[in-house]
Amino acid sequence: MTAPTSPSGSTALSPARGVMLVARRELRTRLRSRSFVIGTIITIAVIAAYVGFMYFMGSSSSHVNVGLTGQATAVAEPLKTASKAMGKEVDTQSVSDPATGERMVRDGDLDALVVGAPGALKVVVQKEISDELRAALDGLTRQQALDARLAEAGLNPVDVNREVANARVTVSTLEVPDPQQDQRKVLAFASLFLLFFSVQTFGSMVAQGVVEEKSSRVVEILLSTVRPWQLMVGKVLGIGLVGLVQLVIIGGVALGAAIGADVLTLPDAAVGTLASVLGWYLIGFFLYAMILAASAALVSRQEELGSVLTPVLMLLMVSFFVGFTLLRNPGNKLVEVLSLIPPFGPVLMPSRIALGVAPAWQIALSVGLTVLAVVGIAWLGGRIYANAVLRTGGRVKLREALRTE
Amino acid sequence: MPEALLEIDRISKRYGDVVALRDMSFEVRAGEMFGFVGSNGAGKTTTMRIALGVLAADSGEVRWNGSPITFETRRRIGYMPEERGLYPKMKVAEQLAYLAELHGSGSAAARRAADVWIERLGLTEKRDEEVQKLSLGNQQRVQLAAALVHDPEVLVLDEPFSGLDPVAVDVMSQVLREKCAEGVPVVFSSHQLELVERLCDRVGIVRSGHMVACGTVAELRSGGTERVMVDVDGAGYGWVDALSGVRVVERQGSRAVLELERGVDDQEVLRAAVAAGRVREFAPHRPSLTELFRNVVTEEAAA
């Protein structure tokens, strides 16, 4: 009989503790690594710059400063009303004389200077006039001309205008229009990109980690105490959590910034999208990471890694590019079908959810199929990994790796 | 409690048509240091990897204390692989504590054990450095610490001395002797035969996947023909031809090694030498392990 304990009092290692120890090592070493910290900071900086840019663009393009001088001051209120109807905020101010006004336009204090009588308005701008402002001013001038003619013809301009304003076409829509379509597209693109980026980054990290252990031969020591599946699952779990941490940080910061800066006005949909991205990331990552781990176990050196990773990452890339179609045509049939089946589903379905075009049964089906695939891949990948990870020297053929020992 | 005993029993392994191991057998007991020698590719590493379960044997059995070794009992082996295996980017202390935990130690005990071995092997200043930044010799010390950190009941070390400077060789030898004295069976392979001869209680010589000689160095020496070393001033060695059953095996300056066939009286030879000239030296010649190794390996090759 064997002695039950060793002198150091060490006890038998439960499978769960083996997995936990491996995962904890990955988490600890990778969360502290310079590449993770710098990568996260850079991504946040890029998002901050983008949100800031959008905010600046939004505020500068929707606000116009217009100076009015002489008789033109009378059109201040109608100009504001007309511009607002076209989605432009106009701030007006009276300017003492045209010369002062022109100087202010030249200095950039005013976007435009309006002079002349209401029936014959003239605009001075630095280089070009925005379409909305031109349309608003044109409308005012035409209204003046029309009012004058109406008065000549003996009609009351006020009555005629009211009548004209009430006459409009009746629109009946076949589908309920979504006024937030544009914002939904932003969310859809963000989830598409985040999923692609995270699964690719952290999936590759798993593959590199597998080869690192194999090429440094530390795997020989590890496998004399933990089983191959424990090592593989622990590694995938640990690196998956690292990716989740980064996704939560990046997603949270982006969401906070976008809502805070009023770039995004759909907080509920945005939070929902982030939650769905996190969920889909987990199953999508497990699927790809286990394929990548098993593929990486077939090679012995980092230099050979590209040849086995490319086909797998290609699938991910295809999903990503197919996803772009959604932004132009959210109802695309091909994407709809692909979003149901792994390995495309985890990248495509979240975008469709963000766009609001995925029925519940399709979401459920896609989740179900992906989870099934994860289970299948875990079994198959675990077997390939176990058979290949200790064979060093050359590249192991897939057929050999699948053979039972 | 039964005495610690590691048995390698008739292990065979082939890769396609190549026979890597053929009925490899030996055993190592508590407090015994076993040296494993053989040419490159003779099967030493394959044997050790099979003992660690890193490789599966085609047939044969590895037993620990009488029962076939299992995944659980393997955890009590301290292993140093031939090609060193550590995480290049992990710090020394963290790495050792991690390996101790993987072998079943609790977190606190693992950290303590890591510190003990770091100090013992003179790595205190390097404890927070990444392994890849250490010199090869220091990496080797960390590797030994990795084999010892979980307080193993057996040590299996593949080429532990290769690439070490003389100081590190002494440290390593000392540690192995201590472990041995604690009752831990130690197996190691090496090409440094003088070192093996000095350290090991028993030696196994492997050739083409088969154990061709196994025992204490004295046992390996016995059974062969008797040899004497003589130093006769000035006279040359023509006088040897007159003696039957005696021949010169080797000459170095005025010295010669003579081989005596069974039944030849060495006193006869001495008298002949005195008659031939002034005898400065006349002693039984004990072949070193290096010579034994050469003999064993070439004998087999010729056979």
mmCIF file of N, CA and C in Angstrom, chain B residues 113-196:
data_model
loop_
_atom_site.group_PDB
_atom_site.id
_atom_site.type_symbol
_atom_site.label_atom_id
_atom_site.label_comp_id
_atom_site.label_asym_id
_atom_site.label_seq_id
_atom_site.Cartn_x
_atom_site.Cartn_y
_atom_site.Cartn_z
ATOM 1 N N ALA B 113 7.512 26.786 1.179
ATOM 2 C CA ALA B 113 8.417 25.827 0.547
ATOM 3 C C ALA B 113 9.239 26.510 -0.543
ATOM 4 N N ALA B 114 8.587 27.395 -1.306
ATOM 5 C CA ALA B 114 9.294 28.105 -2.369
ATOM 6 C C ALA B 114 10.430 28.924 -1.766
ATOM 7 N N ASP B 115 10.132 29.621 -0.663
ATOM 8 C CA ASP B 115 11.165 30.446 -0.035
ATOM 9 C C ASP B 115 12.322 29.607 0.510
ATOM 10 N N VAL B 116 11.962 28.466 1.093
ATOM 11 C CA VAL B 116 13.006 27.592 1.636
ATOM 12 C C VAL B 116 13.987 27.185 0.536
ATOM 13 N N TRP B 117 13.458 26.748 -0.600
ATOM 14 C CA TRP B 117 14.341 26.257 -1.657
ATOM 15 C C TRP B 117 15.066 27.386 -2.366
ATOM 16 N N ILE B 118 14.430 28.530 -2.439
ATOM 17 C CA ILE B 118 15.091 29.693 -3.037
ATOM 18 C C ILE B 118 16.329 30.038 -2.221
ATOM 19 N N GLU B 119 16.174 30.001 -0.906
ATOM 20 C CA GLU B 119 17.311 30.333 -0.054
ATOM 21 C C GLU B 119 18.370 29.236 -0.113
ATOM 22 N N ARG B 120 17.891 28.009 -0.043
ATOM 23 C CA ARG B 120 18.796 26.859 -0.021
ATOM 24 C C ARG B 120 19.655 26.809 -1.283
ATOM 25 N N LEU B 121 19.088 27.178 -2.415
ATOM 26 C CA LEU B 121 19.817 27.074 -3.677
ATOM 27 C C LEU B 121 20.442 28.406 -4.084
ATOM 28 N N GLY B 122 20.479 29.354 -3.159
ATOM 29 C CA GLY B 122 21.195 30.604 -3.407
ATOM 30 C C GLY B 122 20.531 31.493 -4.435
ATOM 31 N N LEU B 123 19.194 31.526 -4.430
ATOM 32 C CA LEU B 123 18.490 32.327 -5.436
ATOM 33 C C LEU B 123 17.780 33.527 -4.810
ATOM 34 N N THR B 124 18.112 33.814 -3.531
ATOM 35 C CA THR B 124 17.365 34.853 -2.805
ATOM 36 C C THR B 124 17.269 36.154 -3.585
ATOM 37 N N GLU B 125 18.381 36.569 -4.189
ATOM 38 C CA GLU B 125 18.348 37.854 -4.901
ATOM 39 C C GLU B 125 17.530 37.785 -6.184
ATOM 40 N N LYS B 126 17.259 36.577 -6.644
ATOM 41 C CA LYS B 126 16.569 36.440 -7.919
ATOM 42 C C LYS B 126 15.095 36.096 -7.753
ATOM 43 N N ARG B 127 14.616 36.089 -6.507
ATOM 44 C CA ARG B 127 13.279 35.523 -6.290
ATOM 45 C C ARG B 127 12.172 36.224 -7.072
ATOM 46 N N ASP B 128 12.328 37.538 -7.316
ATOM 47 C CA ASP B 128 11.283 38.256 -8.048
ATOM 48 C C ASP B 128 11.659 38.562 -9.487
ATOM 49 N N GLU B 129 12.610 37.808 -10.007
ATOM 50 C CA GLU B 129 12.957 38.018 -11.418
ATOM 51 C C GLU B 129 12.268 36.983 -12.299
ATOM 52 N N GLU B 130 12.055 37.382 -13.556
ATOM 53 C CA GLU B 130 11.491 36.421 -14.502
ATOM 54 C C GLU B 130 12.540 35.368 -14.822
ATOM 55 N N VAL B 131 12.096 34.137 -14.967
ATOM 56 C CA VAL B 131 13.031 33.041 -15.196
ATOM 57 C C VAL B 131 13.881 33.277 -16.447
ATOM 58 N N GLN B 132 13.265 33.842 -17.503
ATOM 59 C CA GLN B 132 14.013 34.019 -18.749
ATOM 60 C C GLN B 132 15.163 35.016 -18.607
ATOM 61 N N LYS B 133 15.135 35.831 -17.533
ATOM 62 C CA LYS B 133 16.207 36.818 -17.377
ATOM 63 C C LYS B 133 17.383 36.268 -16.587
ATOM 64 N N LEU B 134 17.279 35.033 -16.093
ATOM 65 C CA LEU B 134 18.355 34.447 -15.307
ATOM 66 C C LEU B 134 19.394 33.795 -16.213
ATOM 67 N N SER B 135 20.604 33.634 -15.663
ATOM 68 C CA SER B 135 21.629 32.893 -16.399
ATOM 69 C C SER B 135 21.200 31.427 -16.465
ATOM 70 N N LEU B 136 21.810 30.683 -17.400
ATOM 71 C CA LEU B 136 21.423 29.275 -17.553
ATOM 72 C C LEU B 136 21.623 28.488 -16.269
ATOM 73 N N GLY B 137 22.740 28.758 -15.596
ATOM 74 C CA GLY B 137 23.026 28.054 -14.351
ATOM 75 C C GLY B 137 21.946 28.310 -13.306
ATOM 76 N N ASN B 138 21.532 29.582 -13.214
ATOM 77 C CA ASN B 138 20.492 29.909 -12.240
ATOM 78 C C ASN B 138 19.146 29.321 -12.640
ATOM 79 N N GLN B 139 18.886 29.275 -13.943
ATOM 80 C CA GLN B 139 17.637 28.642 -14.398
ATOM 81 C C GLN B 139 17.615 27.181 -13.968
ATOM 82 N N GLN B 140 18.809 26.573 -14.040
ATOM 83 C CA GLN B 140 18.925 25.172 -13.645
ATOM 84 C C GLN B 140 18.622 24.998 -12.152
ATOM 85 N N ARG B 141 19.101 25.957 -11.358
ATOM 86 C CA ARG B 141 18.814 25.876 -9.920
ATOM 87 C C ARG B 141 17.320 25.996 -9.669
ATOM 88 N N VAL B 142 16.674 26.906 -10.408
ATOM 89 C CA VAL B 142 15.228 27.057 -10.249
ATOM 90 C C VAL B 142 14.542 25.754 -10.649
ATOM 91 N N GLN B 143 15.081 25.129 -11.706
ATOM 92 C CA GLN B 143 14.502 23.878 -12.175
ATOM 93 C C GLN B 143 14.602 22.793 -11.099
ATOM 94 N N LEU B 144 15.742 22.770 -10.418
ATOM 95 C CA LEU B 144 15.891 21.790 -9.338
ATOM 96 C C LEU B 144 14.910 22.117 -8.213
ATOM 97 N N ALA B 145 14.820 23.397 -7.880
ATOM 98 C CA ALA B 145 13.871 23.819 -6.843
ATOM 99 C C ALA B 145 12.462 23.382 -7.227
ATOM 100 N N ALA B 146 12.142 23.489 -8.528
ATOM 101 C CA ALA B 146 10.811 23.102 -8.994
ATOM 102 C C ALA B 146 10.560 21.613 -8.772
ATOM 103 N N ALA B 147 11.638 20.818 -8.851
ATOM 104 C CA ALA B 147 11.484 19.376 -8.632
ATOM 105 C C ALA B 147 11.355 19.056 -7.142
ATOM 106 N N LEU B 148 11.870 19.965 -6.295
ATOM 107 C CA LEU B 148 11.923 19.671 -4.864
ATOM 108 C C LEU B 148 10.843 20.345 -4.039
ATOM 109 N N VAL B 149 10.190 21.363 -4.634
ATOM 110 C CA VAL B 149 9.375 22.273 -3.846
ATOM 111 C C VAL B 149 8.144 21.613 -3.212
ATOM 112 N N HIS B 150 7.706 20.493 -3.762
ATOM 113 C CA HIS B 150 6.549 19.843 -3.145
ATOM 114 C C HIS B 150 6.968 18.675 -2.263
ATOM 115 N N ASP B 151 8.219 18.695 -1.842
ATOM 116 C CA ASP B 151 8.737 17.695 -0.924
ATOM 117 C C ASP B 151 8.449 16.278 -1.429
ATOM 118 N N PRO B 152 9.002 15.941 -2.589
ATOM 119 C CA PRO B 152 8.657 14.670 -3.215
ATOM 120 C C PRO B 152 9.214 13.461 -2.462
ATOM 121 N N GLU B 153 8.627 12.310 -2.730
ATOM 122 C CA GLU B 153 9.087 11.070 -2.097
ATOM 123 C C GLU B 153 10.069 10.331 -2.973
ATOM 124 N N VAL B 154 10.176 10.718 -4.225
ATOM 125 C CA VAL B 154 11.158 10.146 -5.155
ATOM 126 C C VAL B 154 11.657 11.285 -6.020
ATOM 127 N N LEU B 155 12.900 11.232 -6.448
ATOM 128 C CA LEU B 155 13.400 12.237 -7.378
ATOM 129 C C LEU B 155 13.831 11.562 -8.669
ATOM 130 N N VAL B 156 13.340 12.079 -9.786
ATOM 131 C CA VAL B 156 13.739 11.584 -11.099
ATOM 132 C C VAL B 156 14.264 12.783 -11.865
ATOM 133 N N LEU B 157 15.572 12.819 -12.092
ATOM 134 C CA LEU B 157 16.184 14.012 -12.664
ATOM 135 C C LEU B 157 16.927 13.653 -13.949
ATOM 136 N N ASP B 158 16.549 14.301 -15.016
ATOM 137 C CA ASP B 158 17.171 14.024 -16.309
ATOM 138 C C ASP B 158 18.285 15.038 -16.544
ATOM 139 N N GLU B 159 19.502 14.588 -16.524
ATOM 140 C CA GLU B 159 20.675 15.446 -16.739
ATOM 141 C C GLU B 159 20.696 16.667 -15.813
ATOM 142 N N PRO B 160 20.621 16.454 -14.512
ATOM 143 C CA PRO B 160 20.566 17.633 -13.641
ATOM 144 C C PRO B 160 21.866 18.444 -13.629
ATOM 145 N N PHE B 161 22.976 17.819 -14.013
ATOM 146 C CA PHE B 161 24.255 18.518 -13.887
ATOM 147 C C PHE B 161 24.720 19.200 -15.161
ATOM 148 N N SER B 162 24.013 18.974 -16.257
ATOM 149 C CA SER B 162 24.518 19.528 -17.506
ATOM 150 C C SER B 162 24.428 21.048 -17.475
ATOM 151 N N GLY B 163 25.497 21.679 -17.901
ATOM 152 C CA GLY B 163 25.517 23.132 -17.981
ATOM 153 C C GLY B 163 25.744 23.854 -16.672
ATOM 154 N N LEU B 164 26.126 23.133 -15.632
ATOM 155 C CA LEU B 164 26.352 23.797 -14.348
ATOM 156 C C LEU B 164 27.822 24.133 -14.140
ATOM 157 N N ASP B 165 28.076 25.251 -13.451
ATOM 158 C CA ASP B 165 29.455 25.560 -13.097
ATOM 159 C C ASP B 165 29.834 24.733 -11.867
ATOM 160 N N PRO B 166 31.143 24.621 -11.568
ATOM 161 C CA PRO B 166 31.577 23.731 -10.473
ATOM 162 C C PRO B 166 30.892 24.018 -9.136
ATOM 163 N N VAL B 167 30.647 25.308 -8.843
ATOM 164 C CA VAL B 167 29.995 25.640 -7.574
ATOM 165 C C VAL B 167 28.577 25.080 -7.566
ATOM 166 N N ALA B 168 27.880 25.277 -8.670
ATOM 167 C CA ALA B 168 26.506 24.788 -8.754
ATOM 168 C C ALA B 168 26.476 23.268 -8.709
ATOM 169 N N VAL B 169 27.485 22.631 -9.299
ATOM 170 C CA VAL B 169 27.558 21.164 -9.241
ATOM 171 C C VAL B 169 27.660 20.714 -7.789
ATOM 172 N N ASP B 170 28.486 21.416 -7.002
ATOM 173 C CA ASP B 170 28.613 21.066 -5.591
ATOM 174 C C ASP B 170 27.298 21.251 -4.845
ATOM 175 N N VAL B 171 26.629 22.377 -5.097
ATOM 176 C CA VAL B 171 25.349 22.642 -4.431
ATOM 177 C C VAL B 171 24.350 21.539 -4.778
ATOM 178 N N MET B 172 24.270 21.244 -6.065
ATOM 179 C CA MET B 172 23.330 20.223 -6.541
ATOM 180 C C MET B 172 23.657 18.868 -5.904
ATOM 181 N N SER B 173 24.961 18.487 -5.898
ATOM 182 C CA SER B 173 25.354 17.190 -5.321
ATOM 183 C C SER B 173 24.969 17.123 -3.858
ATOM 184 N N GLN B 174 25.243 18.232 -3.156
ATOM 185 C CA GLN B 174 24.966 18.282 -1.733
ATOM 186 C C GLN B 174 23.475 18.075 -1.461
ATOM 187 N N VAL B 175 22.644 18.785 -2.251
ATOM 188 C CA VAL B 175 21.194 18.676 -2.075
ATOM 189 C C VAL B 175 20.733 17.243 -2.351
ATOM 190 N N LEU B 176 21.266 16.645 -3.395
ATOM 191 C CA LEU B 176 20.851 15.277 -3.731
ATOM 192 C C LEU B 176 21.274 14.305 -2.628
ATOM 193 N N ARG B 177 22.477 14.515 -2.111
ATOM 194 C CA ARG B 177 22.939 13.629 -1.021
ATOM 195 C C ARG B 177 22.028 13.743 0.195
ATOM 196 N N GLU B 178 21.663 14.987 0.516
ATOM 197 C CA GLU B 178 20.780 15.192 1.671
ATOM 198 C C GLU B 178 19.436 14.501 1.475
ATOM 199 N N LYS B 179 18.864 14.700 0.290
ATOM 200 C CA LYS B 179 17.563 14.082 0.007
ATOM 201 C C LYS B 179 17.665 12.571 0.151
ATOM 202 N N CYS B 180 18.765 12.061 -0.366
ATOM 203 C CA CYS B 180 19.019 10.631 -0.319
ATOM 204 C C CYS B 180 19.092 10.154 1.131
ATOM 205 N N ALA B 181 19.797 10.950 1.936
ATOM 206 C CA ALA B 181 19.945 10.585 3.340
ATOM 207 C C ALA B 181 18.614 10.624 4.066
ATOM 208 N N GLU B 182 17.675 11.451 3.575
ATOM 209 C CA GLU B 182 16.340 11.505 4.180
ATOM 210 C C GLU B 182 15.504 10.279 3.807
ATOM 211 N N GLY B 183 16.054 9.443 2.939
ATOM 212 C CA GLY B 183 15.324 8.236 2.568
ATOM 213 C C GLY B 183 14.603 8.345 1.241
ATOM 214 N N VAL B 184 14.931 9.378 0.476
ATOM 215 C CA VAL B 184 14.281 9.555 -0.823
ATOM 216 C C VAL B 184 15.108 8.852 -1.901
ATOM 217 N N PRO B 185 14.509 7.909 -2.630
ATOM 218 C CA PRO B 185 15.257 7.315 -3.736
ATOM 219 C C PRO B 185 15.513 8.392 -4.809
ATOM 220 N N VAL B 186 16.746 8.428 -5.320
ATOM 221 C CA VAL B 186 17.083 9.434 -6.328
ATOM 222 C C VAL B 186 17.582 8.729 -7.589
ATOM 223 N N VAL B 187 17.010 9.059 -8.728
ATOM 224 C CA VAL B 187 17.505 8.549 -10.014
ATOM 225 C C VAL B 187 17.925 9.749 -10.821
ATOM 226 N N PHE B 188 19.124 9.738 -11.341
ATOM 227 C CA PHE B 188 19.439 10.802 -12.287
ATOM 228 C C PHE B 188 20.292 10.278 -13.414
ATOM 229 N N SER B 189 20.177 10.918 -14.552
ATOM 230 C CA SER B 189 20.991 10.529 -15.693
ATOM 231 C C SER B 189 22.071 11.574 -15.865
ATOM 232 N N SER B 190 23.204 11.148 -16.418
ATOM 233 C CA SER B 190 24.278 12.105 -16.635
ATOM 234 C C SER B 190 25.300 11.537 -17.586
ATOM 235 N N HIS B 191 25.967 12.440 -18.274
ATOM 236 C CA HIS B 191 27.107 12.027 -19.093
ATOM 237 C C HIS B 191 28.403 12.241 -18.340
ATOM 238 N N GLN B 192 28.309 12.932 -17.183
ATOM 239 C CA GLN B 192 29.518 13.179 -16.397
ATOM 240 C C GLN B 192 29.775 11.968 -15.510
ATOM 241 N N LEU B 193 30.518 10.998 -16.081
ATOM 242 C CA LEU B 193 30.626 9.696 -15.426
ATOM 243 C C LEU B 193 31.414 9.744 -14.123
ATOM 244 N N GLU B 194 32.395 10.653 -14.050
ATOM 245 C CA GLU B 194 33.145 10.755 -12.786
ATOM 246 C C GLU B 194 32.220 11.155 -11.656
ATOM 247 N N LEU B 195 31.323 12.080 -11.991
ATOM 248 C CA LEU B 195 30.354 12.556 -11.013
ATOM 249 C C LEU B 195 29.436 11.412 -10.583
ATOM 250 N N VAL B 196 28.992 10.647 -11.540
ATOM 251 C CA VAL B 196 28.108 9.514 -11.258
ATOM 252 C C VAL B 196 28.842 8.531 -10.357
#
